[in-house]
PDB file of C-alpha atoms in Angstrom:
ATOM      1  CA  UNK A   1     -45.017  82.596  80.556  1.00  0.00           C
ATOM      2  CA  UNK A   2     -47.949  82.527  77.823  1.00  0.00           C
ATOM      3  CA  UNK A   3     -48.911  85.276  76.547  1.00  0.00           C
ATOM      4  CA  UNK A   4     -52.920  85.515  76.602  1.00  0.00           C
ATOM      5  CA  UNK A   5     -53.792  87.098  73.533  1.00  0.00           C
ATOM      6  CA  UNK A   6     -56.283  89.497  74.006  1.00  0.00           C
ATOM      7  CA  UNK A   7     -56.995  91.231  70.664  1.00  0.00           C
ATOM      8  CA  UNK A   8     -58.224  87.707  68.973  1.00  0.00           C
ATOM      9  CA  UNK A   9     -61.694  87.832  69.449  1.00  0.00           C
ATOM     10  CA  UNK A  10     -62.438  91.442  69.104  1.00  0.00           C
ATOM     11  CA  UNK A  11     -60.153  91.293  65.938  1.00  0.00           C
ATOM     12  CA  UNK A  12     -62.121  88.380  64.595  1.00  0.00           C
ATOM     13  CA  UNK A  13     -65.443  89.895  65.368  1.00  0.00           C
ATOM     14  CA  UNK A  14     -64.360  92.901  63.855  1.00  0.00           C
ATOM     15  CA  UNK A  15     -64.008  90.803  60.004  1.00  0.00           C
ATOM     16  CA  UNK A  16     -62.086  91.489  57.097  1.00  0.00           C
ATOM     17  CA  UNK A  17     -63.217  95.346  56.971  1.00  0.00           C
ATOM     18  CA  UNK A  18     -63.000  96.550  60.739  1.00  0.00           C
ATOM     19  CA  UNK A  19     -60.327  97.254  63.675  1.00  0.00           C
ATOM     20  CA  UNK A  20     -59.918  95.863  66.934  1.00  0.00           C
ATOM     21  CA  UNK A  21     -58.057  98.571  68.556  1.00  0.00           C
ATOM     22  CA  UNK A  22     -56.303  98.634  71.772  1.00  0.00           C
ATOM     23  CA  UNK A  23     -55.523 101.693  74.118  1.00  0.00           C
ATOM     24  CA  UNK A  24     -53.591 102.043  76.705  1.00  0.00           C
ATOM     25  CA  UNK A  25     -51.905 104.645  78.935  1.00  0.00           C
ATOM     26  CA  UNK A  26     -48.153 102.763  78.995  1.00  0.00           C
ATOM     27  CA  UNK A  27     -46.028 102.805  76.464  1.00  0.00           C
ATOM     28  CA  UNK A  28     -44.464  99.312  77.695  1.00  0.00           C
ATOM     29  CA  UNK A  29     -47.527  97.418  77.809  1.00  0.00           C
ATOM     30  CA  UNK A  30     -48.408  99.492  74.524  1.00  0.00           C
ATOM     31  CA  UNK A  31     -45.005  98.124  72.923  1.00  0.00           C
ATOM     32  CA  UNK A  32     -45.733  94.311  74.417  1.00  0.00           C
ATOM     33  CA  UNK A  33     -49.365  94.592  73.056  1.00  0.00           C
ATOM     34  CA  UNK A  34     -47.435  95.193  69.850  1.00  0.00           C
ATOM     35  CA  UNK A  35     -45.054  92.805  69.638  1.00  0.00           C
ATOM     36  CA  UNK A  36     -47.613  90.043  71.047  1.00  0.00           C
ATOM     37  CA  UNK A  37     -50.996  90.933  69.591  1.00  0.00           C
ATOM     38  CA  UNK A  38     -50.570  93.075  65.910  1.00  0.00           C
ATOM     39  CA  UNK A  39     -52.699  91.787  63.423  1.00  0.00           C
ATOM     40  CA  UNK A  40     -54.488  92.735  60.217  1.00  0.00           C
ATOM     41  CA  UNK A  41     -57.131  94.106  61.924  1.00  0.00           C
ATOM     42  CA  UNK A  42     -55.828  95.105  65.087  1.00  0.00           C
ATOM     43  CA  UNK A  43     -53.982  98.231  66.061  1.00  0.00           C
ATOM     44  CA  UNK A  44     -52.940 100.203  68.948  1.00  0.00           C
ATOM     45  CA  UNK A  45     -52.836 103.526  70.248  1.00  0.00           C
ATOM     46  CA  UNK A  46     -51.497 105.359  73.430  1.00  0.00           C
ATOM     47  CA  UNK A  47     -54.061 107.251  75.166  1.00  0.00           C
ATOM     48  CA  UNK A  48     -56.130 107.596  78.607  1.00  0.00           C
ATOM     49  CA  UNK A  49     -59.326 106.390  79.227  1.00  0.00           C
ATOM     50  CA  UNK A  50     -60.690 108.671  80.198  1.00  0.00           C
ATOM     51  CA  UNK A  51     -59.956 111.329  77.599  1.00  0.00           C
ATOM     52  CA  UNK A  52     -60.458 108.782  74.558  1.00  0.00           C
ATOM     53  CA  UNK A  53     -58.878 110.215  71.165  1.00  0.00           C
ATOM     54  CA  UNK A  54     -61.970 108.921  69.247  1.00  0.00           C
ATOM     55  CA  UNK A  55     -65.338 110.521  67.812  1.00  0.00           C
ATOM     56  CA  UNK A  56     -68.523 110.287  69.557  1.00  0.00           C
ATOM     57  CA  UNK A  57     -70.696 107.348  68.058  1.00  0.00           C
ATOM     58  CA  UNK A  58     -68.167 105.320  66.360  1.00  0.00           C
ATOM     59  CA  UNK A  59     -67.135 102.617  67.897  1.00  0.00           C
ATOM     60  CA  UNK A  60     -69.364  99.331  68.107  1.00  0.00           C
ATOM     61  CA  UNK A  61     -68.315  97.477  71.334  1.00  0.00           C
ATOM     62  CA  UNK A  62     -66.069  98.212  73.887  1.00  0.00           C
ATOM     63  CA  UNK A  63     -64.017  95.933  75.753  1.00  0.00           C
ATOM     64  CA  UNK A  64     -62.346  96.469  79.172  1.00  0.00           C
ATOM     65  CA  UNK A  65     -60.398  94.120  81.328  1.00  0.00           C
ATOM     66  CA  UNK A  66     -58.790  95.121  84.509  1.00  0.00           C
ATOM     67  CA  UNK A  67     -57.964  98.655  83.685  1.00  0.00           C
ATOM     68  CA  UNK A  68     -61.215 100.785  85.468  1.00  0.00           C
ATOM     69  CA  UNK A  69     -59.508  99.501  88.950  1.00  0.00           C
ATOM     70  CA  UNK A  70     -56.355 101.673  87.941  1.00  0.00           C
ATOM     71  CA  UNK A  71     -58.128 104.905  86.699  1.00  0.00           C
ATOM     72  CA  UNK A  72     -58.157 108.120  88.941  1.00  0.00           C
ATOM     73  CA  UNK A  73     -61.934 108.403  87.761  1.00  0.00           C
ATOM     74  CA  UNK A  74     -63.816 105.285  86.666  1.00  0.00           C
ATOM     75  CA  UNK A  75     -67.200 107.519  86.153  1.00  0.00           C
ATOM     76  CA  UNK A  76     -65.240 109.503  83.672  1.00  0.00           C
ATOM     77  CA  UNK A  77     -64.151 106.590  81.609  1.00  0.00           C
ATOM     78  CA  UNK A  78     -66.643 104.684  81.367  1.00  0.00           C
ATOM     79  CA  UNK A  79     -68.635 108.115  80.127  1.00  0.00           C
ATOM     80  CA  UNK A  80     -65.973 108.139  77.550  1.00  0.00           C
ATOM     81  CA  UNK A  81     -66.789 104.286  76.631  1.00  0.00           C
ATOM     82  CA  UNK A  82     -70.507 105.654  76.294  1.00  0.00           C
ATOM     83  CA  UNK A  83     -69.576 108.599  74.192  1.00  0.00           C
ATOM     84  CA  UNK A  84     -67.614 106.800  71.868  1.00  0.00           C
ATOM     85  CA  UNK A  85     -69.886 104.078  71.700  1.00  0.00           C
ATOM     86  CA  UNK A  86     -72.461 104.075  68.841  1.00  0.00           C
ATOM     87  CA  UNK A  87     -76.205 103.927  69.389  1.00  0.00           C
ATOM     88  CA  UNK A  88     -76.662  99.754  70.548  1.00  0.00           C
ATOM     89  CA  UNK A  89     -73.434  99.310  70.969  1.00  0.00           C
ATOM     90  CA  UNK A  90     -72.366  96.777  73.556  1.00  0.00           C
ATOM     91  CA  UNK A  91     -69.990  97.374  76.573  1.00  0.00           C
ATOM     92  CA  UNK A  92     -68.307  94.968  78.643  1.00  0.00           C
ATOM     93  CA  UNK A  93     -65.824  95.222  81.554  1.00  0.00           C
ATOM     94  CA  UNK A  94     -64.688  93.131  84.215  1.00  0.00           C
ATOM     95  CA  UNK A  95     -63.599  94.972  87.181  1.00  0.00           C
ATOM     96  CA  UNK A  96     -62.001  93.484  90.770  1.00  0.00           C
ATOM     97  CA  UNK A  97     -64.793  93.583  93.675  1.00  0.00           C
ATOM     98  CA  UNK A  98     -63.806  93.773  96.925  1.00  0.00           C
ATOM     99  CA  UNK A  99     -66.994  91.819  97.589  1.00  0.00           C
ATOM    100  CA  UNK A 100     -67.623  91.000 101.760  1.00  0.00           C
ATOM    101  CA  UNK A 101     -64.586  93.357 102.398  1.00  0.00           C
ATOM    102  CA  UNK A 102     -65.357  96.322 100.519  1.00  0.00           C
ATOM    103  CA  UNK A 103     -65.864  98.535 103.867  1.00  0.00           C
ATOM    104  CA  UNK A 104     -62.747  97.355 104.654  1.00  0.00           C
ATOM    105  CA  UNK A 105     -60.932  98.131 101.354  1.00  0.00           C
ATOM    106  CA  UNK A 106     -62.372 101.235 101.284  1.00  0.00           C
ATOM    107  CA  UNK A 107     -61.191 102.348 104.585  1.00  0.00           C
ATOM    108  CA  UNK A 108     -57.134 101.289 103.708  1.00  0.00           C
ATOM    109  CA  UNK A 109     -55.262 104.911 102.377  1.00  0.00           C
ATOM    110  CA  UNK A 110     -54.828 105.322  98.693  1.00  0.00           C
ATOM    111  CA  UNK A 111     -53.280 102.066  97.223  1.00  0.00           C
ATOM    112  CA  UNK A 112     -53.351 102.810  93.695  1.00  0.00           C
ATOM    113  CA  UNK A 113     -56.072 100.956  92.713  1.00  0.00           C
ATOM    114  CA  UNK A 114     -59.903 100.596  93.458  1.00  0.00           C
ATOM    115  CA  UNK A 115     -62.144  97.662  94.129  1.00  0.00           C
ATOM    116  CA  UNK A 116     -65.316  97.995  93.670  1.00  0.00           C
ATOM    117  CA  UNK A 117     -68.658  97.399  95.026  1.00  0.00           C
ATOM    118  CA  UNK A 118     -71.251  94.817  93.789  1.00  0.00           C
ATOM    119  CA  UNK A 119     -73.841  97.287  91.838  1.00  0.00           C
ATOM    120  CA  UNK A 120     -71.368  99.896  91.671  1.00  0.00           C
ATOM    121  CA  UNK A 121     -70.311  99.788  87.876  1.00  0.00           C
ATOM    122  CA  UNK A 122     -73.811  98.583  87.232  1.00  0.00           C
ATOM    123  CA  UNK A 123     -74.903 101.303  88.670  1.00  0.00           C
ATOM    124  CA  UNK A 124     -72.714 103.623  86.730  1.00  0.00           C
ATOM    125  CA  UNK A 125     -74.073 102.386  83.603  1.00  0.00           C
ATOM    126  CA  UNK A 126     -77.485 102.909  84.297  1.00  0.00           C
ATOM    127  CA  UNK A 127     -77.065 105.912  85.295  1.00  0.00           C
ATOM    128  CA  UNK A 128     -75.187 106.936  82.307  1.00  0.00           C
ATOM    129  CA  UNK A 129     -78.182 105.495  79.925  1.00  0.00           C
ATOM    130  CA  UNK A 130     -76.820 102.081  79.153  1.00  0.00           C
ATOM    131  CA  UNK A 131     -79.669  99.454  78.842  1.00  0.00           C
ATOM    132  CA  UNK A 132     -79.288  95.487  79.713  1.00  0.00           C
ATOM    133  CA  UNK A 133     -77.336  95.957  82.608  1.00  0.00           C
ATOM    134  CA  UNK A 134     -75.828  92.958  83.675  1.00  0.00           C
ATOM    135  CA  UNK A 135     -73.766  91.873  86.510  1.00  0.00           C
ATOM    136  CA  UNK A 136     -71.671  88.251  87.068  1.00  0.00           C
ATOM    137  CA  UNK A 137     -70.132  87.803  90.010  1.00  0.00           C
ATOM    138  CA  UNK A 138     -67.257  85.412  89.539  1.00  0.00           C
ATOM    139  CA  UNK A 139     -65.168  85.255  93.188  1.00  0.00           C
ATOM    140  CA  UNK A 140     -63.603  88.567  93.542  1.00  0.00           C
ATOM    141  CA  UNK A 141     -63.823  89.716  90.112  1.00  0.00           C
ATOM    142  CA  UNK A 142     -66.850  91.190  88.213  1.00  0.00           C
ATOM    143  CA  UNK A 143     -68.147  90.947  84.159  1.00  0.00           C
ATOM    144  CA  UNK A 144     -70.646  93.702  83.454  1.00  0.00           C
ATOM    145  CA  UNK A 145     -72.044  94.230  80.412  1.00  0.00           C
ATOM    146  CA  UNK A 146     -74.622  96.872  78.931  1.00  0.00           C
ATOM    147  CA  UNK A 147     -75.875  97.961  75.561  1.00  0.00           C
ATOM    148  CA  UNK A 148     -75.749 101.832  74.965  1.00  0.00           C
ATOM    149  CA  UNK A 149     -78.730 103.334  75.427  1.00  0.00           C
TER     150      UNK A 149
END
């Protein structure tokens, strides 16, 4: 298996002076983030989204891929994203859709994860002040991006 390396371009646009940092609820995909992604300017922490350990206004982008789907509360993160998120900074997550089937996902018992609806994390975010709102389709997963407001 290849290991997709995940922390390269945040790390990179981060430069010589700034962080990429990763967070995450597990302690084993913490530990293989570790062993497969540590870098100068990358580090990691253990903690849940939606209760981030991190002041208000000082982060400049945040990144999330596939994790909102596993969150009891995806509202609640991403308000965490926007309160950690400095004025202009930029937010991107990509998100599974359940796209045509999503009354029919959403009518299956708990599963442990969510799929989401079209404008739903769109939605979210413009609701929650975030500006640029944009949504990609791509099959039955979603990019959405937004600049906080």
């Amino acid at each position: 298996m290849t290991d997709v390396h995940v922390s390269l371009p945040p790390a990179r646009a981060a430069g010589p002076d700034g962080l990429a940092l990763g967070i995450d609820i597990s302690e084993p995909m913490l530990q293989r983030a570790v062993r497969n992604e540590a870098g100068p300017q990358v580090g990691f922490i253990r903690a849940d989204a939606q209760r981030l350990p991190l002041r208000d206004d000082t982060v400049d982008a945040v990144v999330s891929t596939a994790v909102l789907q596993l969150v009891p509360n995806p509202t609640a993160a991403l308000a965490e994203m926007a309160r950690v998120l400095r004025p202009g900074g930029r937010l991107a997550v990509m998100v599974p859709t359940a796209g045509p089937l999503a009354r029919f996902w959403q009518q299956l018992p708990n599963v442990g994860a969510h799929a989401f609806g079209e404008d739903e994390i769109g939605d979210i975010l413009e609701e929650q002040g975030f500006a640029s709102v944009r949504v990609k389709n791509l099959g039955s997963i979603q990019w959405v991006r937004g600049t906080n407001g």
